[in-house]
XYZ file of C-alpha atoms in Angstrom:
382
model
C -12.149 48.645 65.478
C -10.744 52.390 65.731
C -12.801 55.018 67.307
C -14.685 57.321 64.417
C -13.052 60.683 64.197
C -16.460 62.547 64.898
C -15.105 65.915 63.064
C -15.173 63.481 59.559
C -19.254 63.951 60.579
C -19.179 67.543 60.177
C -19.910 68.108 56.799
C -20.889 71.775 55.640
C -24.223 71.063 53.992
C -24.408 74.074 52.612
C -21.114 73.934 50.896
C -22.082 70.166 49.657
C -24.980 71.792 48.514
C -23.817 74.828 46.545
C -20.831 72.438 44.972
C -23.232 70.013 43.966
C -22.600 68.222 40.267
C -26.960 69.087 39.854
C -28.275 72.307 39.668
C -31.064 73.518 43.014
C -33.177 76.157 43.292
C -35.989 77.031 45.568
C -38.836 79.183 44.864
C -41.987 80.313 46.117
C -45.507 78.709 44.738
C -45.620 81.253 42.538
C -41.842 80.296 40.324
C -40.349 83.158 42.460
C -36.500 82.146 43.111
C -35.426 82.482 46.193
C -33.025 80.099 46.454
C -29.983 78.649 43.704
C -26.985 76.714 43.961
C -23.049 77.920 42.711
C -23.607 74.669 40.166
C -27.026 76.091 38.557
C -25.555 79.907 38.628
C -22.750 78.620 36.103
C -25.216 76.894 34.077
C -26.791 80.414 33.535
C -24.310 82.743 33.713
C -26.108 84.851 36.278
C -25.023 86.690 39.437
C -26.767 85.356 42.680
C -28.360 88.637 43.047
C -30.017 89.067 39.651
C -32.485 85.923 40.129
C -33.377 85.863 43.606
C -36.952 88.183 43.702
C -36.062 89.193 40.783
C -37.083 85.963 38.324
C -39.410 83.089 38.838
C -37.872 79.847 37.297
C -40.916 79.297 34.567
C -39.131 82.429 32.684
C -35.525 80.200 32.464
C -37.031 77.114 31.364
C -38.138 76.813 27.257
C -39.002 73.666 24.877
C -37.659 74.261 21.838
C -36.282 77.645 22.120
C -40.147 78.619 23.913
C -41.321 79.667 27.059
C -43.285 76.259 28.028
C -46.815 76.991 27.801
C -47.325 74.736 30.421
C -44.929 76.191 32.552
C -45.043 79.907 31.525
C -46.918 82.202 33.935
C -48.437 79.381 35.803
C -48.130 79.153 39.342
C -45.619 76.105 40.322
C -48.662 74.583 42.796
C -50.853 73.854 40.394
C -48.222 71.043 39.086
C -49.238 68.699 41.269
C -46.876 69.316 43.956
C -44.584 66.808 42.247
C -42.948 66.583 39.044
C -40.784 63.526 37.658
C -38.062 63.705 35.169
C -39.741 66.131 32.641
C -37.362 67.372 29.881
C -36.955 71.292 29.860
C -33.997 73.722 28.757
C -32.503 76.195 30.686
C -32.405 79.555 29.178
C -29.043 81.321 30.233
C -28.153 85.302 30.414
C -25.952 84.757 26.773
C -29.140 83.050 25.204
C -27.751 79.973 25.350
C -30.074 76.393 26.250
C -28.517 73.987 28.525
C -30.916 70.938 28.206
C -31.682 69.258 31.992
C -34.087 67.348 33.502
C -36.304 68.136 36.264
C -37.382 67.143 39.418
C -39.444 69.195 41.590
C -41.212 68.892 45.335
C -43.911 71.011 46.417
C -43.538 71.474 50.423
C -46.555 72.496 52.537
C -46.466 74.161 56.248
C -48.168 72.727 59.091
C -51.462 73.722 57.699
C -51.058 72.205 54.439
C -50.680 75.376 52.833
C -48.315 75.776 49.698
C -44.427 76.903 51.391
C -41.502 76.508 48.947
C -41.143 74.205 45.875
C -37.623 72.277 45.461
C -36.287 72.091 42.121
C -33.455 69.494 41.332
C -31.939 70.073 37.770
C -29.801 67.356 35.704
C -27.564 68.243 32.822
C -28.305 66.179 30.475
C -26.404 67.841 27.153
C -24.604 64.487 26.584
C -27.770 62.550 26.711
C -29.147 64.882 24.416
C -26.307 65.044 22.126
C -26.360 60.680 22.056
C -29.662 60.810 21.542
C -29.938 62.592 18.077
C -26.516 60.904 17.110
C -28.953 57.943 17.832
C -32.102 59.590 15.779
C -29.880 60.648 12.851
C -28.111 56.834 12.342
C -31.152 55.449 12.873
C -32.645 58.194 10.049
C -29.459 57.619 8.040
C -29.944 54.114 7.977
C -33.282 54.082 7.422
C -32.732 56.024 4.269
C -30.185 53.652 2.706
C -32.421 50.785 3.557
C -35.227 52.724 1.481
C -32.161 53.220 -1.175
C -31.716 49.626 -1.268
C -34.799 48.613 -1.567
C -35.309 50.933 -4.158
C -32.462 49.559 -5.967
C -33.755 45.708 -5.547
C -36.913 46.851 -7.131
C -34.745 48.363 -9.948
C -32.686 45.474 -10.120
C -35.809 43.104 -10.352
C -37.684 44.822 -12.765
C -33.850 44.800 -15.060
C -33.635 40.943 -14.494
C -37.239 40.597 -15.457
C -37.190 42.509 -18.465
C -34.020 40.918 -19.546
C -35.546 37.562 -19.480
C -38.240 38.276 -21.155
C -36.107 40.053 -23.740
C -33.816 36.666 -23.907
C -36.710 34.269 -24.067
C -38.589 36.313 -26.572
C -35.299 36.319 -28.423
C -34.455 33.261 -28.725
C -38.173 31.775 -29.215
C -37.734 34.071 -32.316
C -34.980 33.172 -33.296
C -35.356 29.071 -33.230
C -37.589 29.238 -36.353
C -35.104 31.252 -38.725
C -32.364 29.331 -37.670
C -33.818 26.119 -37.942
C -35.036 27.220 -41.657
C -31.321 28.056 -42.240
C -30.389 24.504 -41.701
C -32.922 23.335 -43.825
C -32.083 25.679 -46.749
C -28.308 24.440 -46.164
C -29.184 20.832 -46.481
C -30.522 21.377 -49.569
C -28.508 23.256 -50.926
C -25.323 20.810 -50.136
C -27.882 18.190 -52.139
C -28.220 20.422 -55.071
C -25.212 21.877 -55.264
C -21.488 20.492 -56.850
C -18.280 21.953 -55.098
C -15.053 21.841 -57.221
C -13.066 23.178 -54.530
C -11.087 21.032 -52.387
C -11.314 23.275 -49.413
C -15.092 23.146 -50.037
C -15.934 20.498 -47.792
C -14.325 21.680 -44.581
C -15.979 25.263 -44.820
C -18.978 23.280 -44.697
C -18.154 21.595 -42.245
C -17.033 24.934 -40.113
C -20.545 25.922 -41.083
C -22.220 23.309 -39.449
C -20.267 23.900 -36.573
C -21.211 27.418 -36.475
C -25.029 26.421 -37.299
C -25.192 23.748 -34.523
C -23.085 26.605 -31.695
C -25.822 29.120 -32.547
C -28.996 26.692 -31.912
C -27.174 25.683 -28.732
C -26.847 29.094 -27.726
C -30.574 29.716 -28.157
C -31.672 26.111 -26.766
C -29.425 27.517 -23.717
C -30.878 30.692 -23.097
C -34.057 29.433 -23.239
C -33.639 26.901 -20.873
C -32.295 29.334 -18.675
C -35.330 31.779 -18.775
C -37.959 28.469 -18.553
C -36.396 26.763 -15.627
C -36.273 30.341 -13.713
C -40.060 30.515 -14.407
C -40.739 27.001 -13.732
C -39.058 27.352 -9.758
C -41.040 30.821 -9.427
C -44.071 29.138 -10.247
C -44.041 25.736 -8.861
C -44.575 25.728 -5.601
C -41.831 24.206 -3.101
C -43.132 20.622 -1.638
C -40.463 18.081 0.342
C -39.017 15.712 -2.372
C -37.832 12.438 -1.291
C -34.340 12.099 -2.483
C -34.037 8.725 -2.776
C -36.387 7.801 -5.521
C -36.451 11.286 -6.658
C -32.230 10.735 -7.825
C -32.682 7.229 -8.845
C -35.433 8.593 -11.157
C -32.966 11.086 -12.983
C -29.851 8.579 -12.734
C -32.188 6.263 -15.188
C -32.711 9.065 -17.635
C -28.800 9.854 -18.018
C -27.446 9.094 -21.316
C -24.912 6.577 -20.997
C -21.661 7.225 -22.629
C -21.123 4.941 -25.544
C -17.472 2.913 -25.218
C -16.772 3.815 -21.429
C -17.228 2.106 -18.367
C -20.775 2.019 -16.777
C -21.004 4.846 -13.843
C -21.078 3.729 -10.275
C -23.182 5.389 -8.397
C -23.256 5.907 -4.526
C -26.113 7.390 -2.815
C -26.745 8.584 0.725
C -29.433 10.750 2.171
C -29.148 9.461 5.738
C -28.957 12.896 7.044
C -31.497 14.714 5.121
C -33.977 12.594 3.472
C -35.960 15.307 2.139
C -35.288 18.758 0.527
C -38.261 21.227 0.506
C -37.361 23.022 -2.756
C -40.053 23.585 -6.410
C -39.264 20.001 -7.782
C -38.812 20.969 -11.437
C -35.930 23.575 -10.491
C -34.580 20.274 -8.033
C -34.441 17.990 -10.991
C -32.889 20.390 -13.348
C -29.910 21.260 -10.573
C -29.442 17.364 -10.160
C -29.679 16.631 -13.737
C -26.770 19.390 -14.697
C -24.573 18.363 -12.086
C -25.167 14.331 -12.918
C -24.726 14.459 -16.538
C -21.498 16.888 -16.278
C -20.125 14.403 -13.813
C -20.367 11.630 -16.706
C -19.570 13.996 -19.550
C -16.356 15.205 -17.492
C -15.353 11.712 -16.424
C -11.943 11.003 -16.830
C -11.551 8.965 -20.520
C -11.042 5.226 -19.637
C -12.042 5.336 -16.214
C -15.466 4.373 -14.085
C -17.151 7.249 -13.042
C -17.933 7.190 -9.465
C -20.267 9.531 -8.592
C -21.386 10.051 -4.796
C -24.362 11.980 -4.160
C -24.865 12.874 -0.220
C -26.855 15.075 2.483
C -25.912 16.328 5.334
C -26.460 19.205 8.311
C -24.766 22.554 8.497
C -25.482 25.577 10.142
C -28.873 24.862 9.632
C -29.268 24.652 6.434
C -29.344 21.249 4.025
C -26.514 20.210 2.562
C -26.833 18.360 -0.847
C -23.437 17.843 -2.261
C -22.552 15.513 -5.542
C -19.197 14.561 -5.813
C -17.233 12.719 -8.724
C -13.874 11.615 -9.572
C -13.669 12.893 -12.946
C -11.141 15.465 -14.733
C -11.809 17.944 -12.107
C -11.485 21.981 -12.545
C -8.491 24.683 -11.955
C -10.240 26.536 -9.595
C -7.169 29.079 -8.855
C -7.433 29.765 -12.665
C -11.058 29.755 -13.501
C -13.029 29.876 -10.253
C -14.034 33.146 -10.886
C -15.703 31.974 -13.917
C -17.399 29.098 -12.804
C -20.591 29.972 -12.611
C -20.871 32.572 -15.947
C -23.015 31.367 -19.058
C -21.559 30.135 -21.825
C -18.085 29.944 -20.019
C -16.277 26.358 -20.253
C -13.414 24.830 -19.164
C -12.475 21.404 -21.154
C -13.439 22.322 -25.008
C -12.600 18.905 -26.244
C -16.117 17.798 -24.840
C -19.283 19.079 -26.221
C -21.172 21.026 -23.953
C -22.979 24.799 -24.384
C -21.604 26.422 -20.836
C -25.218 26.926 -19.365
C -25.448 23.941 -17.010
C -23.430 25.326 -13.877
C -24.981 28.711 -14.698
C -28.241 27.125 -14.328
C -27.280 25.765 -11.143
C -26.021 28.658 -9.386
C -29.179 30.508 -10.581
C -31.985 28.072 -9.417
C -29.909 27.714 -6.154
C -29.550 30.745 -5.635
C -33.324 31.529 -6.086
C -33.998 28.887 -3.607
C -32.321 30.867 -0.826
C -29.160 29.295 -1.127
C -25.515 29.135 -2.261
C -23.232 26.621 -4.259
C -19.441 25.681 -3.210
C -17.052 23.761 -5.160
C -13.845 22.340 -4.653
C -11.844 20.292 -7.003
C -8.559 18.972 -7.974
C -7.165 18.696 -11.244
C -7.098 14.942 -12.442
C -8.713 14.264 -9.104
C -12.732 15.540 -9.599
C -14.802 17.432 -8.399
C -17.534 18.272 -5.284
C -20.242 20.717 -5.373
C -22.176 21.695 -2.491
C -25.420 23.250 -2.440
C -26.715 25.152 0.773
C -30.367 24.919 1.168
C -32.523 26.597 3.667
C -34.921 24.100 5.254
């Protein structure tokens, strides 16, 4: 081991101390300076000679741009003798504040009398600076979180009003319509067309007749079955007997091949979700896998559970005519909007879906292949 140089021990204190990265001072118990370091001079912009006798250290230090009160004209020995870390700002000769923190020791003689108080001083301007960066995101944030919930309230009160608008719409509506038929019917009974073209604008008026009644069946269902899964409460559903149950009140297709169906709820035998806004999901998805089915072909429909992320997994798959999801996918889930107008159908079913999915806490994915079929998905929080 080589022999310490003994002159590396010979440190100037007082130059350590002067080019200290803190600000010191000394002063007597009354604030009187008699004592500063080259690093606290800078801070304030003073000459040596103007604060030593001259200033007690209570008239440099404000909060807020003001003398403390607690500080201000007070003699330093009634602090205690010791203070820890209290926040101040240093007042310099330009006007200037230099935020610090200080530290200061109260040092008695041998007869316990008050001698000389030692002030240590931290610069603390980037602290200060992060800290109301800090404040104002925090404020900044707070106030677009008070936008947004402003704007959900909005938004619920819109989609509230607009179903009651809808419903009350097309409850009015039914009757008139459904008198219109009537009238029709009797008319074609009572009336004598000569024109050959008569009977297919009658039949284009049917057509018309029957679209509008589905549209108003539609949006009605759409408005009920939102009120039905905000009122009934959610319970655990057994998904076993619960899907056998709706499987036995699909219509079966008259002239194709009797559906297989394939059932497995291994993973998740139970769904905690409002049972009439379970049944209605099921039901959609169920009787569009039958009413898509490719012409000539079993349907084989799988329905299955499983475990991701946390959250249920209840997907129903089929291998029917399947979708173009590069060309519609955006569309999927609108009302009214369909994709294979050969087969009857009023558009509200996957709409529905979505919806009382998506009021469950969850989400809906689909893939599918043309000529292949189809799988939806349906995220559900447990």
């Amino acid at each position: 081991m080589p022999a310490l140089d003994l002159r590396l021990t010979e440190e100037n204190l007082d130059d350590l101390y002067d080019n200290a990265p803190c600000g010191y001072c000394s002063c007597l118990p009354d604030g009187t300076l008699v004592k500063l370091n080259h690093t606290l001079l800078q801070w304030l912009g003073y000459q040596r000679e103007e604060l030593v006798a001259r200033h007690c250290l209570q008239q440099l230090l404000t909060v807020g741009g003001r003398l403390h009160f607690e500080m201000h004209g007070v003699p330093l020995l009634l602090l205690q003798g010791h203070i820890r870390e209290i926040s101040y700002s240093l007042r310099t000769k330009a006007g200037a504040a230099v935020p610090v923190l200080l530290n200061a020791v109260l040092l008695r003689d041998a007869n316990g009398d008050p001698l000389v108080v030692r002030v240590t001083l931290f610069d603390i301007t980037d602290r200060r600076k992060y800290e109301q960066e800090l404040l104002r995101s925090k404020a900044e944030a707070e106030a677009q979180r008070e936008q947004l919930r402003t704007q959900n309230e909005e938004l619920i009160r819109i989609n509230a009003d607009l179903d009651s608008f809808v419903y009350t719409a097309s409850h009015d509506l039914r009757q008139p319509v459904h008198n219109l038929a009537g009238l029709f019917q009797e008319f074609e009974r009572s009336a004598t067309f000569h024109d050959p073209a008569s009977g297919n604008m009658v039949g284009m008026f049917h057509g018309a007749l029957q679209q509008l009644l589905t549209t108003i069946d539609g949006l009605t269902e759409v408005v009920q079955r939102k009120r039905e899964l905000e009122q009934a409460p959610a319970e655990a559903v057994e998904l076993q007997a619960f899907t056998e149950e709706i499987i036995r009140s699909l219509p079966a297709a008259v002239g194709e091949p009797e559906a297989v169906f394939t059932l497995d709820f291994g993973a998740v035998p139970t769904l905690h979700m409002a049972r009439p806004g379970l049944q209605s999901v099921l039901y959609n998805l169920l009787s569009n896998a039958l009413k898509y089915a490719q012409p000539g072909q079993v349907p084989r429909i799988a329905v299955r559970t499983a475990y991701h992320d946390g959250m249920a997994v209840l997907s129903v798959q089929d291998n029917g005519r399947g979708i173009d999801l590069e060309r519609h996918g955006g569309e999927l889930f609108q009302l009214f909007r369909r994709f294979h107008p050969d087969v009857a159908g009023s558009g509200v079913g996957l709409y529905l879906v979505n919806r009382l999915v998506h009021l469950a806490g969850g989400r809906v994915e689909t893939s599918s292949e043309v000529g292949q079929g189809t799988t939806f998905r349906l995220f559900l929080p447990q």
